[in-house]
Short mmCIF file of C-alpha atoms in Angstrom, two decimals:
data_model
loop_
_atom_site.label_atom_id
_atom_site.label_comp_id
_atom_site.label_asym_id
_atom_site.label_seq_id
_atom_site.Cartn_x
_atom_site.Cartn_y
_atom_site.Cartn_z
CA UNK A 1 0.00 0.00 0.00
CA UNK A 2 1.43 3.38 -0.94
CA UNK A 3 1.28 6.52 1.18
CA UNK A 4 -1.44 7.95 -1.06
CA UNK A 5 -3.60 4.87 -0.56
CA UNK A 6 -3.31 4.95 3.23
CA UNK A 7 -5.61 6.71 5.61
CA UNK A 8 -4.03 9.43 7.74
CA UNK A 9 -1.65 7.67 10.17
CA UNK A 10 -2.66 7.89 13.82
CA UNK A 11 0.20 8.20 16.30
CA UNK A 12 0.54 7.72 20.06
CA UNK A 13 3.39 9.24 22.04
CA UNK A 14 4.70 7.30 25.04
CA UNK A 15 6.45 9.68 27.41
CA UNK A 16 5.67 13.39 27.61
CA UNK A 17 9.12 14.73 28.45
CA UNK A 18 11.28 17.30 26.71
CA UNK A 19 12.07 15.35 23.54
CA UNK A 20 8.42 14.36 22.98
CA UNK A 21 7.47 17.96 22.17
CA UNK A 22 9.80 17.87 19.16
CA UNK A 23 8.32 14.58 18.01
CA UNK A 24 4.78 15.94 17.99
CA UNK A 25 5.85 18.90 15.87
CA UNK A 26 7.55 16.64 13.33
CA UNK A 27 4.60 14.25 13.14
CA UNK A 28 2.25 17.13 12.43
CA UNK A 29 4.52 18.28 9.60
CA UNK A 30 4.14 14.84 7.97
CA UNK A 31 0.35 15.10 8.08
CA UNK A 32 0.01 12.36 10.69
CA UNK A 33 -2.40 12.79 13.61
CA UNK A 34 -1.06 12.53 17.15
CA UNK A 35 -4.19 11.35 18.93
CA UNK A 36 -2.93 9.81 22.19
CA UNK A 37 -0.23 10.24 24.80
CA UNK A 38 0.81 8.34 27.93
CA UNK A 39 2.93 9.41 30.88
CA UNK A 40 2.97 8.29 34.49
CA UNK A 41 3.17 11.91 35.71
CA UNK A 42 -0.40 13.21 35.59
CA UNK A 43 0.57 16.87 35.73
CA UNK A 44 3.12 16.54 32.91
CA UNK A 45 0.66 14.43 30.92
CA UNK A 46 -2.17 16.94 31.09
CA UNK A 47 0.07 19.92 30.30
CA UNK A 48 1.56 18.12 27.29
CA UNK A 49 -1.80 16.97 25.95
CA UNK A 50 -3.35 20.42 26.41
CA UNK A 51 -0.44 22.14 24.64
CA UNK A 52 -0.63 19.88 21.60
CA UNK A 53 -4.38 19.33 21.50
CA UNK A 54 -4.18 15.57 22.13
CA UNK A 55 -7.51 14.06 23.09
CA UNK A 56 -6.63 10.66 24.54
CA UNK A 57 -4.33 10.77 27.54
CA UNK A 58 -3.40 7.88 29.82
CA UNK A 59 -1.10 7.15 32.74
CA UNK A 60 -0.85 3.51 31.62
CA UNK A 61 0.37 3.04 28.05
CA UNK A 62 -1.36 -0.34 27.81
CA UNK A 63 -4.66 1.53 27.55
CA UNK A 64 -3.44 3.03 24.28
CA UNK A 65 -2.41 -0.38 22.91
CA UNK A 66 -5.82 -1.83 23.76
CA UNK A 67 -7.91 1.09 22.52
CA UNK A 68 -10.27 0.65 19.60
CA UNK A 69 -12.48 2.98 17.64
CA UNK A 70 -11.59 6.66 17.79
CA UNK A 71 -8.76 6.00 20.24
CA UNK A 72 -7.01 3.38 18.10
CA UNK A 73 -3.54 4.16 16.74
CA UNK A 74 -1.33 2.77 13.96
CA UNK A 75 2.04 3.97 15.24
CA UNK A 76 3.60 4.12 18.70
CA UNK A 77 6.41 6.64 19.16
CA UNK A 78 8.49 5.85 22.26
CA UNK A 79 9.99 8.95 23.91
CA UNK A 80 10.61 7.54 27.39
CA UNK A 81 14.02 7.00 29.03
CA UNK A 82 15.97 3.99 27.68
CA UNK A 83 15.21 1.46 30.42
CA UNK A 84 11.57 1.42 29.27
CA UNK A 85 12.19 1.13 25.53
CA UNK A 86 12.37 -2.63 25.10
CA UNK A 87 9.29 -3.56 27.13
CA UNK A 88 7.18 -0.79 25.59
CA UNK A 89 8.30 -1.56 22.04
CA UNK A 90 7.69 -5.28 22.38
CA UNK A 91 4.24 -4.70 23.91
CA UNK A 92 3.34 -2.29 21.10
CA UNK A 93 4.57 -4.62 18.36
CA UNK A 94 2.63 -7.53 19.83
CA UNK A 95 -0.44 -5.27 19.84
CA UNK A 96 -0.02 -4.80 16.09
CA UNK A 97 1.50 -1.29 16.12
CA UNK A 98 4.44 0.04 14.14
CA UNK A 99 7.12 1.47 16.46
CA UNK A 100 9.50 4.40 16.20
CA UNK A 101 11.81 4.52 19.22
CA UNK A 102 14.05 7.28 20.54
CA UNK A 103 17.75 6.75 21.01
CA UNK A 104 19.50 5.13 22.76
CA UNK A 105 17.45 2.33 21.30
CA UNK A 106 17.75 -0.06 24.25
CA UNK A 107 19.87 -0.79 27.32
CA UNK A 108 21.82 -3.44 25.42
CA UNK A 109 22.23 -5.06 22.03
CA UNK A 110 20.48 -8.13 23.42
CA UNK A 111 17.39 -6.06 24.24
CA UNK A 112 17.56 -4.48 20.78
CA UNK A 113 17.65 -7.93 19.17
CA UNK A 114 14.57 -8.94 21.18
CA UNK A 115 12.78 -5.85 19.89
CA UNK A 116 13.79 -6.69 16.31
CA UNK A 117 12.59 -10.27 16.71
CA UNK A 118 9.23 -9.01 17.98
CA UNK A 119 8.92 -6.76 14.92
CA UNK A 120 9.70 -9.68 12.61
CA UNK A 121 7.09 -11.85 14.31
CA UNK A 122 4.45 -9.12 14.18
CA UNK A 123 5.27 -8.08 10.61
CA UNK A 124 5.51 -4.45 11.71
CA UNK A 125 8.06 -1.69 11.16
CA UNK A 126 10.51 -0.97 13.98
CA UNK A 127 12.99 1.89 13.65
CA UNK A 128 15.26 4.10 15.74
CA UNK A 129 14.82 7.86 15.63
CA UNK A 130 18.59 8.47 15.37
CA UNK A 131 18.24 7.81 11.63
CA UNK A 132 17.79 11.52 11.02
CA UNK A 133 21.61 11.71 11.18
CA UNK A 134 22.19 9.73 8.01
CA UNK A 135 19.23 11.32 6.26
CA UNK A 136 20.64 14.84 6.66
CA UNK A 137 22.50 16.81 3.99
CA UNK A 138 25.97 16.46 5.58
CA UNK A 139 25.85 12.66 5.62
CA UNK A 140 24.52 12.55 2.07
CA UNK A 141 27.21 15.00 0.92
CA UNK A 142 30.12 13.07 2.44
CA UNK A 143 28.69 9.79 1.17
CA UNK A 144 28.77 11.16 -2.37
CA UNK A 145 32.34 12.40 -1.88
CA UNK A 146 33.41 8.91 -0.76
CA UNK A 147 31.53 7.19 -3.57
CA UNK A 148 32.94 9.56 -6.21
CA UNK A 149 36.39 8.06 -5.70
CA UNK A 150 38.10 11.43 -5.19
CA UNK A 151 39.55 10.17 -1.88
CA UNK A 152 40.66 6.83 -3.28
CA UNK A 153 40.47 4.12 -0.61
CA UNK A 154 39.69 5.52 2.84
CA UNK A 155 42.09 3.68 5.16
CA UNK A 156 41.88 5.69 8.40
CA UNK A 157 39.33 7.96 10.06
CA UNK A 158 39.75 10.31 13.02
CA UNK A 159 36.50 11.27 14.73
CA UNK A 160 36.62 13.81 17.55
CA UNK A 161 33.55 15.43 19.12
CA UNK A 162 33.94 17.01 22.56
CA UNK A 163 31.25 19.13 24.19
CA UNK A 164 30.93 21.18 27.38
CA UNK A 165 27.88 19.86 29.17
CA UNK A 166 26.66 16.70 30.87
CA UNK A 167 23.03 15.60 30.69
CA UNK A 168 21.56 15.34 34.15
CA UNK A 169 23.98 17.96 35.52
CA UNK A 170 24.50 21.10 33.41
CA UNK A 171 21.97 20.11 30.73
CA UNK A 172 18.44 18.95 31.58
CA UNK A 173 19.31 18.53 35.29
CA UNK A 174 15.92 17.01 36.03
CA UNK A 175 16.88 13.91 34.02
CA UNK A 176 19.44 12.42 36.40
CA UNK A 177 18.80 8.98 34.87
CA UNK A 178 21.35 9.94 32.17
CA UNK A 179 24.07 9.30 34.77
CA UNK A 180 22.80 5.90 35.93
CA UNK A 181 24.02 3.05 33.73
CA UNK A 182 21.20 0.75 34.81
CA UNK A 183 18.71 3.25 33.38
CA UNK A 184 20.66 4.89 30.52
CA UNK A 185 22.76 1.99 29.27
CA UNK A 186 25.88 4.15 29.18
CA UNK A 187 27.14 7.71 29.11
CA UNK A 188 28.36 9.89 26.27
CA UNK A 189 28.66 6.96 23.85
CA UNK A 190 25.06 5.86 24.40
CA UNK A 191 23.76 9.41 24.48
CA UNK A 192 25.65 10.93 21.52
CA UNK A 193 27.99 8.25 20.22
CA UNK A 194 25.10 6.45 18.56
CA UNK A 195 24.81 9.50 16.28
CA UNK A 196 28.48 9.13 15.34
CA UNK A 197 27.97 5.49 14.40
CA UNK A 198 24.79 6.34 12.53
CA UNK A 199 26.66 8.94 10.48
CA UNK A 200 29.37 6.39 9.66
CA UNK A 201 26.81 3.72 8.77
CA UNK A 202 25.06 6.25 6.56
CA UNK A 203 28.26 7.09 4.70
CA UNK A 204 29.84 3.65 4.37
CA UNK A 205 27.07 1.18 5.17
CA UNK A 206 27.18 -1.09 8.24
CA UNK A 207 30.67 -1.29 9.74
CA UNK A 208 32.12 -4.76 10.30
CA UNK A 209 34.31 -4.08 13.35
CA UNK A 210 36.80 -6.84 14.15
CA UNK A 211 38.48 -5.47 17.27
CA UNK A 212 38.23 -2.58 19.74
CA UNK A 213 40.81 -1.04 22.05
CA UNK A 214 39.35 1.65 24.30
CA UNK A 215 39.51 3.80 27.41
CA UNK A 216 36.68 5.57 29.24
CA UNK A 217 36.90 8.38 31.79
CA UNK A 218 35.07 10.55 34.32
CA UNK A 219 37.68 13.25 34.59
CA UNK A 220 36.06 16.65 35.09
CA UNK A 221 34.95 16.54 38.72
CA UNK A 222 32.95 14.50 41.19
CA UNK A 223 29.69 16.40 41.71
CA UNK A 224 27.63 15.63 44.78
CA UNK A 225 24.53 13.87 43.53
CA UNK A 226 21.73 11.95 45.15
CA UNK A 227 21.60 9.54 42.22
CA UNK A 228 24.19 7.07 40.88
CA UNK A 229 26.84 8.46 38.52
CA UNK A 230 28.51 5.42 36.97
CA UNK A 231 28.61 6.24 33.24
CA UNK A 232 31.52 7.60 31.21
CA UNK A 233 31.68 11.29 30.34
CA UNK A 234 34.65 10.85 27.98
CA UNK A 235 35.73 7.92 25.82
CA UNK A 236 38.46 7.14 23.28
CA UNK A 237 38.61 4.02 21.13
CA UNK A 238 40.48 2.49 18.23
CA UNK A 239 38.25 0.39 16.00
CA UNK A 240 39.84 -2.07 13.57
CA UNK A 241 37.51 -3.10 10.76
CA UNK A 242 37.65 -6.50 9.14
CA UNK A 243 38.38 -4.93 5.74
CA UNK A 244 41.61 -3.30 7.04
CA UNK A 245 40.34 0.21 7.75
CA UNK A 246 40.85 1.78 11.18
CA UNK A 247 38.95 4.44 13.13
CA UNK A 248 40.10 6.60 16.04
CA UNK A 249 36.99 7.74 17.90
CA UNK A 250 36.86 10.28 20.72
CA UNK A 251 33.56 11.43 22.18
CA UNK A 252 33.02 13.48 25.33
CA UNK A 253 30.28 15.25 27.24
CA UNK A 254 32.87 17.34 29.05
CA UNK A 255 36.64 17.78 29.45
CA UNK A 256 38.96 20.51 30.72
CA UNK A 257 39.62 21.59 27.13
CA UNK A 258 37.67 23.71 24.65
CA UNK A 259 35.03 21.91 22.57
CA UNK A 260 36.23 20.27 19.38
CA UNK A 261 34.24 18.89 16.47
CA UNK A 262 36.20 17.63 13.50
CA UNK A 263 36.15 14.46 11.47
CA UNK A 264 39.05 13.56 9.17
CA UNK A 265 38.98 10.85 6.52
CA UNK A 266 42.38 9.77 5.18
CA UNK A 267 42.31 8.36 1.64
CA UNK A 268 44.96 7.06 -0.71
CA UNK A 269 44.28 9.90 -3.20
CA UNK A 270 43.03 12.74 -0.98
CA UNK A 271 41.72 13.60 2.48
CA UNK A 272 38.40 14.99 3.66
CA UNK A 273 37.79 17.05 6.80
CA UNK A 274 34.46 18.36 8.05
CA UNK A 275 32.39 19.35 11.08
CA UNK A 276 30.21 16.41 12.11
CA UNK A 277 26.57 16.96 13.10
CA UNK A 278 26.90 20.59 12.06
CA UNK A 279 23.14 20.96 11.65
CA UNK A 280 22.68 20.20 15.35
CA UNK A 281 25.33 22.72 16.38
CA UNK A 282 24.06 25.25 13.80
CA UNK A 283 27.48 25.85 12.27
CA UNK A 284 28.92 25.50 8.78
CA UNK A 285 29.95 22.02 7.71
CA UNK A 286 33.31 23.47 6.58
CA UNK A 287 34.04 20.55 4.25
CA UNK A 288 37.62 20.55 2.96
CA UNK A 289 39.20 18.20 0.44
CA UNK A 290 43.00 18.23 0.22
CA UNK A 291 45.78 16.35 -1.55
CA UNK A 292 49.35 15.88 -0.40
CA UNK A 293 52.05 18.21 -1.70
CA UNK A 294 55.36 19.12 -0.05
CA UNK A 295 55.03 22.01 2.40
CA UNK A 296 51.44 22.99 1.53
CA UNK A 297 48.49 20.64 0.85
CA UNK A 298 46.61 21.28 -2.36
CA UNK A 299 43.01 22.32 -1.84
CA UNK A 300 40.55 20.45 -4.06
CA UNK A 301 37.15 21.79 -5.11
CA UNK A 302 34.30 20.74 -2.83
CA UNK A 303 30.92 19.68 -4.18
CA UNK A 304 27.71 21.51 -3.34
CA UNK A 305 25.71 20.12 -0.46
CA UNK A 306 23.62 17.13 -1.45
CA UNK A 307 19.86 17.68 -1.58
CA UNK A 308 18.17 16.99 1.75
CA UNK A 309 16.56 13.64 2.30
CA UNK A 310 13.27 13.05 4.09
CA UNK A 311 13.25 13.59 7.82
CA UNK A 312 13.11 10.45 9.94
CA UNK A 313 9.33 10.72 10.43
CA UNK A 314 8.61 10.91 6.69
CA UNK A 315 11.08 8.08 6.19
CA UNK A 316 9.26 6.01 8.81
CA UNK A 317 5.87 6.58 7.15
CA UNK A 318 7.38 5.47 3.83
CA UNK A 319 8.57 2.29 5.53
CA UNK A 320 5.12 1.70 7.02
CA UNK A 321 3.67 2.07 3.51
CA UNK A 322 6.09 -0.61 2.27
CA UNK A 323 8.03 1.74 0.02
CA UNK A 324 11.48 1.06 1.56
CA UNK A 325 13.11 -0.12 4.79
CA UNK A 326 13.46 2.48 7.55
CA UNK A 327 16.70 4.45 7.82
CA UNK A 328 17.76 2.60 10.99
CA UNK A 329 16.14 -0.77 11.58
CA UNK A 330 16.07 -2.49 14.94
CA UNK A 331 18.88 -4.85 13.97
CA UNK A 332 21.10 -2.05 12.73
CA UNK A 333 20.53 -0.21 16.02
CA UNK A 334 21.53 -3.44 17.79
CA UNK A 335 24.74 -3.59 15.74
CA UNK A 336 25.69 -0.07 16.85
CA UNK A 337 25.02 -0.89 20.50
CA UNK A 338 27.19 -4.01 20.12
CA UNK A 339 30.12 -1.82 19.06
CA UNK A 340 29.63 0.46 22.07
CA UNK A 341 29.35 -2.52 24.42
CA UNK A 342 32.71 -3.73 23.10
CA UNK A 343 34.20 -0.29 23.80
CA UNK A 344 33.04 -0.65 27.40
CA UNK A 345 34.36 -4.20 27.64
CA UNK A 346 37.78 -3.15 26.35
CA UNK A 347 37.96 -0.24 28.79
CA UNK A 348 37.01 -2.46 31.72
CA UNK A 349 39.41 -5.27 30.77
CA UNK A 350 42.30 -3.01 29.77
CA UNK A 351 42.96 -4.83 26.51
CA UNK A 352 41.75 -5.19 22.95
CA UNK A 353 38.46 -7.08 22.60
CA UNK A 354 37.46 -8.87 19.37
CA UNK A 355 34.00 -8.88 17.86
CA UNK A 356 33.10 -12.20 16.20
CA UNK A 357 32.40 -12.04 12.49
CA UNK A 358 28.67 -12.02 11.68
CA UNK A 359 27.20 -15.40 10.80
CA UNK A 360 26.01 -15.43 7.15
CA UNK A 361 22.26 -15.75 6.74
CA UNK A 362 20.94 -19.04 5.43
CA UNK A 363 20.18 -18.94 1.69
#
């Protein structure tokens, strides 16, 4: 069934926190109807529903999944903290709903695989909202640069993104769960690192990582908190891919240095350097292509920005209509979490940790 042949999609939002407001706005831009919302906090729930004109409001999300008639929905959009994602997604899929889920997708790759299996069994679309990274103009532009061959073979990548805030402390201090690994899954890598991996997957396709050597840190201070603080605020890793390429990856919420945001791709014919996630930071992408020459690198012409793709909500509706797979499927989200889990394992063990090669699918 194509989009034109479908009735107007009806969406329910689970979780009425800060990020959910953005979701409602995007859904409305697609033409979908947000008809229901659930949140355990009655005051937050009512204020959210009143602001966005949402009729059906519940403190128990199961009421949304069971609703028929005017209260029935086609899509469940999960905007709750990560420790609730897997159970809510699986319940929604079993109830016959398509599911879009905020990042981080789950507390572990194992949970993400369970979510993907539930989607397969239900025959419904399951996707992660972080897919807007690869759908943006920067990712599409760099992908075309790589595919054009101007860089030759990309053999090494240096990814550095350091910020100056920590969720749950300086940013969104009411969400202290960001600092609790049992609720958030991890720190800066789970919170923002998934966007880095999504950008890489969007440029090169899924990365087949063979081995990880990594360190993680909490180095800024030790704030006095009433909640656990056992996640990393700074991480550095070397990823060795099975095809011979290597990636140095540094990601931080906070350090005692100025922010930095620069990605460098080293190719056999030329290099590319750019600001990653520039649309989020509202700065110029500053794409540079250079070629080796003694003393002074030669600047190469840069292409115009690629045309924008659909946003992740339009992309999701296209997947629901059967037009194409979603930008980030449940299993691809699981693959990214598996890489991050290996970073953590390497940091804890103090040595390189291999990732087994994927088992080929049966013909």
